[in-house]
Short mmCIF file of C-alpha atoms in Angstrom, two decimals:
data_model
loop_
_atom_site.label_atom_id
_atom_site.label_comp_id
_atom_site.label_asym_id
_atom_site.label_seq_id
_atom_site.Cartn_x
_atom_site.Cartn_y
_atom_site.Cartn_z
CA MET R 6 -29.05 -2.22 -12.77
CA GLU R 7 -27.66 -5.64 -14.14
CA ASN R 8 -24.35 -3.84 -14.52
CA LEU R 9 -24.23 -2.55 -11.33
CA VAL R 10 -24.69 -5.65 -9.00
CA ASN R 11 -21.66 -6.66 -11.56
CA ILE R 12 -19.28 -4.51 -10.37
CA PHE R 13 -20.58 -4.72 -7.19
CA VAL R 14 -19.89 -8.17 -6.85
CA LYS R 15 -16.63 -8.49 -9.00
CA SER R 16 -15.13 -5.83 -6.41
CA VAL R 17 -16.24 -7.48 -3.36
CA PHE R 18 -15.36 -11.57 -4.54
CA ILE R 19 -13.09 -10.99 -7.81
CA ASP R 20 -11.00 -8.14 -7.55
CA ASN R 21 -11.02 -7.96 -3.59
CA MET R 22 -8.65 -5.13 -2.44
CA ILE R 23 -6.57 -7.31 -0.42
CA PHE R 24 -6.69 -10.40 -1.59
CA ALA R 25 -5.97 -9.40 -5.19
CA TYR R 26 -3.84 -5.89 -4.93
CA PHE R 27 -2.89 -6.17 -1.26
CA LEU R 28 -4.07 -2.78 -0.63
CA GLY R 29 -4.82 -1.36 2.94
CA MET R 30 -2.44 -4.10 4.19
CA CYS R 31 -0.93 -2.27 7.18
CA SER R 32 -4.58 -1.54 8.97
CA TYR R 33 -5.47 -5.26 7.74
CA LEU R 34 -2.36 -6.51 9.80
CA ALA R 35 -2.03 -4.16 12.59
CA VAL R 36 -5.55 -4.60 13.74
CA SER R 37 -7.35 -8.32 12.74
CA LYS R 38 -6.14 -9.57 16.09
CA THR R 39 -10.07 -9.45 17.49
CA VAL R 40 -13.26 -9.46 15.37
CA LYS R 41 -14.92 -6.94 17.18
CA THR R 42 -12.75 -4.14 16.22
CA SER R 43 -12.18 -5.30 12.77
CA THR R 44 -15.33 -5.34 12.28
CA GLY R 45 -15.65 -1.53 13.70
CA LEU R 46 -12.54 -0.24 11.47
CA GLY R 47 -14.55 -2.13 7.80
CA ILE R 48 -17.61 -0.62 9.06
CA ALA R 49 -15.88 2.66 8.78
CA VAL R 50 -13.64 1.96 5.68
CA ILE R 51 -16.99 1.47 4.20
CA PHE R 52 -18.65 4.11 4.83
CA VAL R 53 -15.39 6.38 3.57
CA LEU R 54 -14.78 4.64 0.57
CA GLY R 55 -19.02 4.61 -0.30
CA PHE R 56 -18.07 8.46 0.15
CA THR R 57 -14.73 9.11 -1.87
CA VAL R 58 -15.06 6.97 -4.47
CA PRO R 59 -17.71 8.86 -6.11
CA VAL R 60 -16.66 12.31 -4.52
CA ASP R 61 -13.57 11.70 -6.76
CA TYR R 62 -15.25 10.56 -9.82
CA LEU R 63 -16.64 13.77 -9.88
CA ILE R 64 -13.54 15.37 -9.23
CA GLU R 65 -11.65 13.38 -11.81
CA ASN R 66 -14.53 13.84 -14.77
CA PHE R 67 -15.51 17.62 -14.03
CA LEU R 68 -11.79 19.11 -13.63
CA LEU R 69 -9.14 17.00 -14.15
CA LYS R 70 -9.53 14.98 -16.90
CA GLU R 71 -8.48 16.23 -20.23
CA GLY R 72 -11.36 18.82 -21.53
CA ALA R 73 -13.60 18.15 -18.28
CA LEU R 74 -12.98 21.87 -18.10
CA VAL R 75 -15.02 22.05 -21.01
CA TRP R 76 -18.24 23.13 -19.05
CA LEU R 77 -16.47 26.36 -17.50
CA SER R 78 -15.62 27.47 -21.52
CA PRO R 79 -14.59 25.88 -24.16
CA LYS R 80 -11.19 27.52 -24.06
CA PHE R 81 -10.05 25.19 -21.85
CA ALA R 82 -10.61 22.14 -24.10
CA ASP R 83 -7.47 20.75 -24.35
CA VAL R 84 -6.34 21.39 -20.49
CA ASP R 85 -5.09 18.33 -18.72
CA LEU R 86 -4.84 18.66 -15.29
CA SER R 87 -4.64 14.79 -14.49
CA PHE R 88 -0.88 15.37 -13.28
CA LEU R 89 -2.50 16.61 -10.07
CA SER R 90 -4.78 14.11 -9.22
CA PHE R 91 -2.74 12.44 -6.79
CA ILE R 92 -2.29 15.49 -4.43
CA ILE R 93 -6.27 16.31 -5.30
CA PHE R 94 -7.93 12.67 -4.15
CA ILE R 95 -5.30 12.51 -0.91
CA ALA R 96 -7.16 16.15 0.01
CA VAL R 97 -10.28 14.66 -0.58
CA ILE R 98 -10.10 11.66 1.69
CA ALA R 99 -8.37 13.55 4.40
CA SER R 100 -11.44 15.83 3.95
CA MET R 101 -14.05 13.36 3.67
CA VAL R 102 -12.72 11.45 6.90
CA GLN R 103 -13.28 14.41 8.36
CA LEU R 104 -16.63 14.77 7.30
CA VAL R 105 -17.66 11.80 7.95
CA GLU R 106 -16.46 11.44 11.37
CA MET R 107 -18.22 14.24 12.08
CA ILE R 108 -21.48 13.20 10.44
CA ILE R 109 -21.13 10.13 12.20
CA GLU R 110 -20.01 11.77 16.08
CA LYS R 111 -23.44 13.99 15.32
CA PHE R 112 -25.50 11.51 14.21
CA SER R 113 -24.39 7.84 16.17
CA PRO R 114 -22.66 8.38 19.19
CA THR R 115 -22.23 4.94 20.10
CA LEU R 116 -20.98 4.24 16.33
CA TYR R 117 -18.57 6.85 17.30
CA ASN R 118 -17.44 5.54 20.00
CA SER R 119 -16.44 2.15 18.99
CA LEU R 120 -14.77 3.12 15.82
CA GLY R 121 -13.31 6.11 17.28
CA ILE R 122 -9.39 5.80 17.05
CA PHE R 123 -9.59 4.15 13.28
CA LEU R 124 -11.26 6.90 11.34
CA PRO R 125 -8.50 9.04 11.46
CA LEU R 126 -6.33 6.32 10.52
CA ILE R 127 -7.88 5.56 7.29
CA ALA R 128 -6.97 8.85 6.00
CA VAL R 129 -3.67 6.66 5.23
CA ASN R 130 -5.44 3.92 4.60
CA CYS R 131 -4.08 2.46 0.85
CA ALA R 132 -7.29 0.39 -0.20
CA ILE R 133 -8.92 4.42 -0.21
CA LEU R 134 -6.85 5.92 -2.26
CA GLY R 135 -6.48 2.69 -4.23
CA GLY R 136 -9.82 2.82 -4.79
CA SER R 137 -9.82 6.32 -6.02
CA LEU R 138 -7.22 5.40 -8.34
CA PHE R 139 -8.58 2.24 -9.72
CA MET R 140 -11.81 4.33 -10.47
CA GLN R 141 -9.53 6.66 -12.13
CA GLU R 142 -7.70 3.80 -14.15
CA ARG R 143 -11.00 1.87 -15.16
CA ALA R 144 -12.68 4.87 -16.26
CA TYR R 145 -16.55 4.16 -15.25
CA ASN R 146 -18.98 5.31 -17.17
CA ASN R 147 -21.38 7.23 -14.98
CA ILE R 148 -21.14 7.73 -11.15
CA ALA R 149 -23.62 5.19 -10.20
CA GLU R 150 -20.59 2.65 -11.49
CA ALA R 151 -18.23 4.11 -9.94
CA THR R 152 -20.02 4.00 -6.39
CA ALA R 153 -21.13 0.58 -7.01
CA PHE R 154 -17.53 -0.19 -7.13
CA GLY R 155 -16.50 1.89 -4.10
CA LEU R 156 -19.10 -0.03 -1.95
CA GLY R 157 -18.07 -3.09 -3.47
CA SER R 158 -14.16 -2.42 -2.21
CA GLY R 159 -15.10 -1.83 0.88
CA VAL R 160 -17.25 -4.60 1.74
CA GLY R 161 -14.78 -6.81 0.06
CA TRP R 162 -12.24 -5.63 2.32
CA PHE R 163 -14.26 -5.73 5.29
CA LEU R 164 -15.11 -9.26 4.40
CA ALA R 165 -11.03 -9.97 3.87
CA ILE R 166 -10.26 -8.55 8.06
CA VAL R 167 -13.36 -10.03 9.91
CA GLY R 168 -12.23 -13.32 8.32
CA ILE R 169 -8.82 -12.75 8.95
CA ALA R 170 -9.54 -11.99 12.26
CA ALA R 171 -11.41 -14.92 12.83
CA ILE R 172 -9.10 -17.17 12.21
CA ARG R 173 -6.65 -15.21 14.60
CA GLU R 174 -8.49 -15.59 17.11
CA LYS R 175 -8.89 -18.88 16.64
CA ILE R 176 -5.36 -19.41 15.73
CA ARG R 177 -4.35 -18.38 19.39
CA TYR R 178 -5.17 -22.03 20.68
CA SER R 179 -3.04 -24.06 18.12
CA ASN R 180 0.76 -24.97 18.03
CA VAL R 181 2.44 -22.80 15.39
CA PRO R 182 6.29 -23.02 14.99
CA ASP R 183 7.98 -20.38 16.84
CA PRO R 184 9.01 -18.27 14.74
CA LEU R 185 6.18 -18.22 12.25
CA LYS R 186 3.68 -17.04 15.47
CA GLY R 187 2.30 -13.51 14.99
CA LEU R 188 2.97 -11.67 11.65
CA GLY R 189 4.63 -15.10 9.76
CA ILE R 190 1.38 -17.29 10.21
CA THR R 191 -1.04 -14.02 9.03
CA PHE R 192 0.57 -13.65 6.03
CA ILE R 193 0.47 -16.95 5.16
CA ILE R 194 -3.34 -17.67 5.65
CA THR R 195 -3.94 -14.53 4.20
CA GLY R 196 -2.20 -16.10 1.15
CA LEU R 197 -4.33 -19.25 1.81
CA MET R 198 -7.22 -17.53 2.19
CA GLY R 199 -6.48 -15.34 -1.25
CA ILE R 200 -6.39 -18.68 -3.12
CA ALA R 201 -9.72 -19.70 -1.89
CA PHE R 202 -10.71 -16.22 -3.09
CA MET R 203 -9.59 -16.84 -6.71
CA GLY R 204 -12.69 -19.79 -6.58
CA PHE R 205 -14.77 -16.41 -7.67
CA MET R 206 -12.94 -15.27 -10.34
CA GLY R 207 -14.56 -15.98 -13.76
CA ILE R 208 -18.07 -15.48 -12.40
CA LYS R 209 -20.47 -13.07 -14.33
CA LEU R 210 -23.54 -11.98 -13.69
CA MET T 13 24.48 20.45 17.81
CA SER T 14 26.09 18.02 20.74
CA ALA T 15 28.80 16.60 19.09
CA GLU T 16 29.45 19.12 16.17
CA LYS T 17 32.64 17.66 14.43
CA GLU T 18 30.64 13.68 14.56
CA PRO T 19 31.57 12.66 11.67
CA LEU T 20 29.01 11.99 8.55
CA PHE T 21 29.74 8.17 8.40
CA SER T 22 30.30 7.27 12.28
CA GLY T 23 28.80 4.74 13.64
CA LYS T 24 25.88 5.46 14.94
CA ASN T 25 25.26 6.98 11.62
CA LEU T 26 26.13 4.02 10.31
CA LYS T 27 23.23 2.00 12.10
CA LEU T 28 20.46 3.99 11.04
CA LEU T 29 21.11 2.27 7.48
CA THR T 30 22.03 -1.10 8.58
CA GLU T 31 19.68 -1.38 11.23
CA PRO T 32 16.59 -1.70 8.79
CA LEU T 33 18.15 -3.70 6.39
CA ASN T 34 17.77 -6.87 8.98
CA ASP T 35 16.70 -6.18 12.65
CA SER T 36 14.05 -3.39 11.86
CA ASN T 37 13.10 -4.00 8.64
CA PRO T 38 10.46 -2.21 7.42
CA ILE T 39 8.00 -5.14 6.15
CA THR T 40 8.96 -8.35 8.06
CA VAL T 41 9.11 -6.57 11.82
CA GLN T 42 8.09 -2.99 11.48
CA VAL T 43 5.33 -4.18 9.19
CA LEU T 44 5.06 -0.89 7.05
CA GLY T 45 4.37 -0.67 3.88
CA VAL T 46 2.94 -4.00 2.37
CA CYS T 47 0.42 -2.16 1.16
CA SER T 48 2.05 -1.20 -2.42
CA ALA T 49 4.85 -3.70 -2.21
CA LEU T 50 3.83 -7.37 -2.87
CA ALA T 51 1.57 -6.56 -6.06
CA VAL T 52 4.95 -5.49 -8.06
CA THR T 53 6.89 -8.44 -7.61
CA VAL T 54 5.60 -10.39 -10.36
CA LYS T 55 8.93 -9.90 -12.64
CA LEU T 56 12.09 -7.85 -10.98
CA LYS T 57 12.18 -5.52 -13.29
CA PRO T 58 8.99 -3.92 -12.39
CA ALA T 59 10.14 -4.35 -8.39
CA PHE T 60 13.47 -2.48 -8.54
CA VAL T 61 11.72 0.60 -10.17
CA MET T 62 9.33 0.62 -7.41
CA ALA T 63 12.03 0.52 -4.58
CA LEU T 64 14.19 2.82 -6.68
CA SER T 65 10.95 5.08 -6.61
CA VAL T 66 10.49 4.34 -2.97
CA VAL T 67 14.44 5.06 -1.76
CA VAL T 68 13.94 8.66 -3.60
CA VAL T 69 10.76 9.87 -2.17
CA MET T 70 11.69 8.98 0.75
CA ALA T 71 14.86 10.40 1.19
CA VAL T 72 13.98 13.65 -0.04
CA SER T 73 11.13 13.76 1.86
CA ASN T 74 12.35 12.68 4.78
CA VAL T 75 14.99 15.66 4.76
CA VAL T 76 12.23 17.93 4.11
CA ILE T 77 10.29 17.38 6.69
CA SER T 78 13.78 17.27 8.90
CA LEU T 79 14.36 20.85 7.73
CA LEU T 80 11.02 21.86 8.32
CA ARG T 81 10.60 20.06 12.04
CA LYS T 82 10.65 23.77 13.85
CA THR T 83 8.66 25.92 11.40
CA VAL T 84 5.53 23.65 11.04
CA PRO T 85 3.27 23.41 14.02
CA PRO T 86 1.94 19.91 14.95
CA ARG T 87 -1.55 20.54 14.43
CA ILE T 88 -0.99 20.66 10.70
CA ARG T 89 2.56 18.26 10.23
CA ILE T 90 0.01 15.29 8.45
CA ILE T 91 -1.57 17.59 5.79
CA VAL T 92 2.15 18.76 5.53
CA GLN T 93 3.55 15.61 5.27
CA LEU T 94 1.55 14.43 2.94
CA VAL T 95 1.49 17.50 0.80
CA VAL T 96 5.40 17.31 0.48
CA ILE T 97 5.18 13.03 -0.38
CA ALA T 98 2.67 13.49 -3.00
CA THR T 99 4.49 16.25 -4.55
CA MET T 100 7.36 13.80 -4.53
CA VAL T 101 5.45 10.87 -5.87
CA ILE T 102 4.39 13.06 -8.48
CA LEU T 103 7.78 14.07 -9.38
CA VAL T 104 8.86 10.62 -9.41
CA ASP T 105 5.73 9.57 -11.73
CA GLN T 106 6.32 12.04 -14.60
CA VAL T 107 9.89 11.11 -14.45
CA LEU T 108 8.77 7.02 -15.32
CA LYS T 109 6.46 7.88 -17.34
CA ALA T 110 8.99 10.28 -19.53
CA PHE T 111 11.44 7.55 -19.32
CA VAL T 112 10.17 4.08 -19.17
CA PHE T 113 6.76 4.19 -20.22
CA ASP T 114 6.28 0.69 -20.17
CA ILE T 115 7.24 -0.48 -16.32
CA SER T 116 5.14 2.76 -15.41
CA LYS T 117 1.82 1.00 -17.00
CA GLN T 118 2.80 -2.19 -15.30
CA LEU T 119 3.21 -0.47 -11.93
CA SER T 120 -0.11 1.34 -12.86
CA VAL T 121 -2.27 2.76 -9.46
CA PHE T 122 1.07 1.31 -7.17
CA VAL T 123 3.44 4.74 -7.85
CA GLY T 124 -0.03 6.54 -6.63
CA LEU T 125 0.10 4.50 -3.86
CA ILE T 126 3.49 5.66 -2.41
CA ILE T 127 1.65 8.89 -0.95
CA THR T 128 -0.39 6.06 1.77
CA ASN T 129 2.37 4.17 2.04
CA CYS T 130 2.77 3.77 5.49
CA ILE T 131 6.50 3.44 5.42
CA ILE T 132 7.26 6.93 4.32
CA MET T 133 4.46 8.22 6.80
CA GLY T 134 5.26 6.33 9.94
CA ARG T 135 9.11 7.09 9.44
CA LEU T 136 8.51 10.79 9.05
CA GLU T 137 6.66 10.73 12.07
CA ALA T 138 9.13 8.51 14.16
CA PHE T 139 12.43 10.09 12.60
CA ALA T 140 12.26 13.29 10.68
CA LEU T 141 10.71 14.83 12.87
CA SER T 142 13.17 14.87 15.72
CA ASN T 143 16.46 14.52 14.00
CA LYS T 144 18.34 16.46 11.80
CA PRO T 145 18.37 16.45 8.21
CA TRP T 146 21.55 14.44 7.67
CA GLN T 147 20.25 11.63 10.24
CA SER T 148 17.08 11.67 8.67
CA PHE T 149 18.75 11.40 4.96
CA LEU T 150 20.28 8.11 6.46
CA ASP T 151 17.45 6.56 7.83
CA GLY T 152 15.02 7.26 5.17
CA ILE T 153 17.84 5.95 2.60
CA GLY T 154 17.96 2.35 5.21
CA ASN T 155 14.47 1.70 5.31
CA ALA T 156 14.09 2.13 2.09
CA ALA T 157 16.58 -0.46 0.75
CA GLY T 158 15.17 -2.67 3.73
CA TYR T 159 12.03 -2.10 1.83
CA GLY T 160 13.56 -2.65 -1.53
CA VAL T 161 15.62 -5.39 -0.66
CA ILE T 162 12.68 -7.69 0.83
CA LEU T 163 10.79 -6.77 -2.44
CA LEU T 164 13.66 -7.65 -4.94
CA ILE T 165 14.04 -11.25 -3.18
CA VAL T 166 10.31 -11.67 -3.47
CA ALA T 167 10.64 -11.12 -6.81
CA PHE T 168 13.31 -12.74 -7.65
CA PHE T 169 11.71 -16.29 -6.44
CA ARG T 170 8.19 -15.47 -7.84
CA GLU T 171 10.01 -14.47 -11.45
CA LEU T 172 12.35 -17.49 -11.46
CA LEU T 173 9.81 -19.88 -10.35
CA GLY T 174 6.76 -18.51 -11.98
CA SER T 175 7.85 -17.61 -15.58
CA GLY T 176 11.67 -19.14 -15.43
CA THR T 177 13.27 -15.67 -16.31
CA ILE T 178 15.51 -13.45 -14.52
CA TRP T 179 15.26 -9.67 -15.43
CA GLY T 180 13.55 -11.10 -18.57
CA TYR T 181 16.01 -13.26 -19.25
CA LYS T 182 16.14 -16.89 -19.36
CA VAL T 183 18.04 -18.55 -17.01
CA ILE T 184 16.02 -22.10 -16.98
CA PRO T 185 17.49 -23.80 -20.38
CA GLU T 186 15.16 -25.58 -22.74
CA SER T 187 16.22 -29.04 -21.87
CA VAL T 188 14.84 -28.75 -18.60
CA TYR T 189 11.33 -27.83 -19.86
CA ASP T 190 12.05 -31.36 -22.30
CA PHE T 191 11.91 -33.49 -19.17
CA GLY T 192 8.83 -32.15 -18.28
CA TYR T 193 9.70 -29.23 -16.17
CA GLU T 194 7.00 -26.17 -16.27
CA ASN T 195 6.61 -23.07 -14.50
CA ASN T 196 4.65 -22.41 -11.60
CA GLY T 197 1.88 -20.67 -12.68
CA LEU T 198 0.54 -20.34 -8.86
CA MET T 199 3.68 -18.10 -8.48
CA ILE T 200 2.79 -15.22 -10.20
CA LEU T 201 -0.68 -14.98 -8.51
CA PRO T 202 -1.17 -12.52 -6.04
CA PRO T 203 -1.67 -15.14 -3.10
CA MET T 204 1.65 -16.21 -3.51
CA ALA T 205 3.43 -13.52 -2.69
CA LEU T 206 1.89 -13.74 0.75
CA ILE T 207 3.47 -16.42 1.21
CA VAL T 208 6.72 -15.62 -0.07
CA VAL T 209 6.80 -13.11 2.30
CA GLY T 210 5.46 -15.29 5.19
CA ALA T 211 8.46 -18.05 4.64
CA ILE T 212 11.08 -14.88 4.42
CA ILE T 213 9.87 -13.59 7.97
CA TRP T 214 10.04 -17.41 9.22
CA ILE T 215 13.85 -17.74 8.08
CA GLN T 216 14.42 -14.63 9.18
CA ARG T 217 12.81 -15.19 12.65
CA ALA T 218 14.21 -18.51 13.22
CA LYS T 219 17.47 -16.90 12.52
CA ASN T 220 17.24 -14.14 14.89
CA LYS T 221 15.01 -15.30 17.82
CA LYS T 222 14.69 -11.76 19.47
CA LEU T 223 12.27 -11.01 16.83
CA VAL T 224 9.61 -13.76 17.44
CA GLU T 225 6.04 -12.43 19.07
CA SER T 226 4.84 -13.75 21.52
CA ASN T 227 1.66 -15.11 20.01
#
């Protein structure tokens, strides 16, 4: 349990998707104009990351990894399909996004309406594929750890986009040099936020 | 095929190639493909390999989609695009692993992330789906080059100031260090990439007034 909390906190603060790896920057920059919409997108990302990382973990460990197919027949002990992982992960993500969309539509139409357009966009959000690829690279021990990592990364992304949206709402009233307006200042603020987040480095639970 | 005898490098076609380098640069103006760009810019070499991979993936997938544009039904186009891009990225990844293994290790997941690099999807959607293969090819090369240029500029400054080297060679002489100069460790850390890009945007827009945003 302690280990899970550790992975969660680590992926929220230290290995933050945006500040440490710049993943999902496209939608981060495009959708962070108001707090309301960015909250919606952030929640959707938490959802999708929380679903896809464990699913991809299962696929990776029971289908793709070298020797992962042994459960079918011992003959497959040295089949290594990991070169297929990109294409399979992206397919999983695209279908998971569809699935999550349908589930939300069925059970919570209000949430669906507020997320609306953002859900399909998430399929091409680098943070999602990045989550799966990092999961593959770091080789977590079991599915619980992978889930903790997925949820943590989602929450970290959520914090980052809501934070920048709040700052951008305020910055409209300040006197930014003309050429820096819009995109430029957003980049620089993100950099400063990243430096602030680096203060969490070295935390161990 | 309206202008059948249009030369391969007519003015219009050349513009496709040069425009993304400045006026419609994918990173600083269209804000596409920032995702996988910044993390690989600590050193010049990985940044160059990354830029080259994007050029290859982009040019080929642009041409393929452009060839398929009349046969693919619009409803399934996104999945077709993803399949084409993913196939190209797998090829590039395997080539990198085979020939420059250490760099491919440094790039780690970011090669895979070319798939979701919005610059590729964005250009496929916006250009290749409605243009002929040759134009799409030029558009792909141009946009990928615009992306690569920013990558190289950022990597140049980060490597020079952060490690005192360029392309792995020492350029700042020992004597400067003896005077008490020190490498700026901050430049190696991720946040500085964002600030360097911010500065590039500032300089570009200060020179090119029509790019300035209203708020």
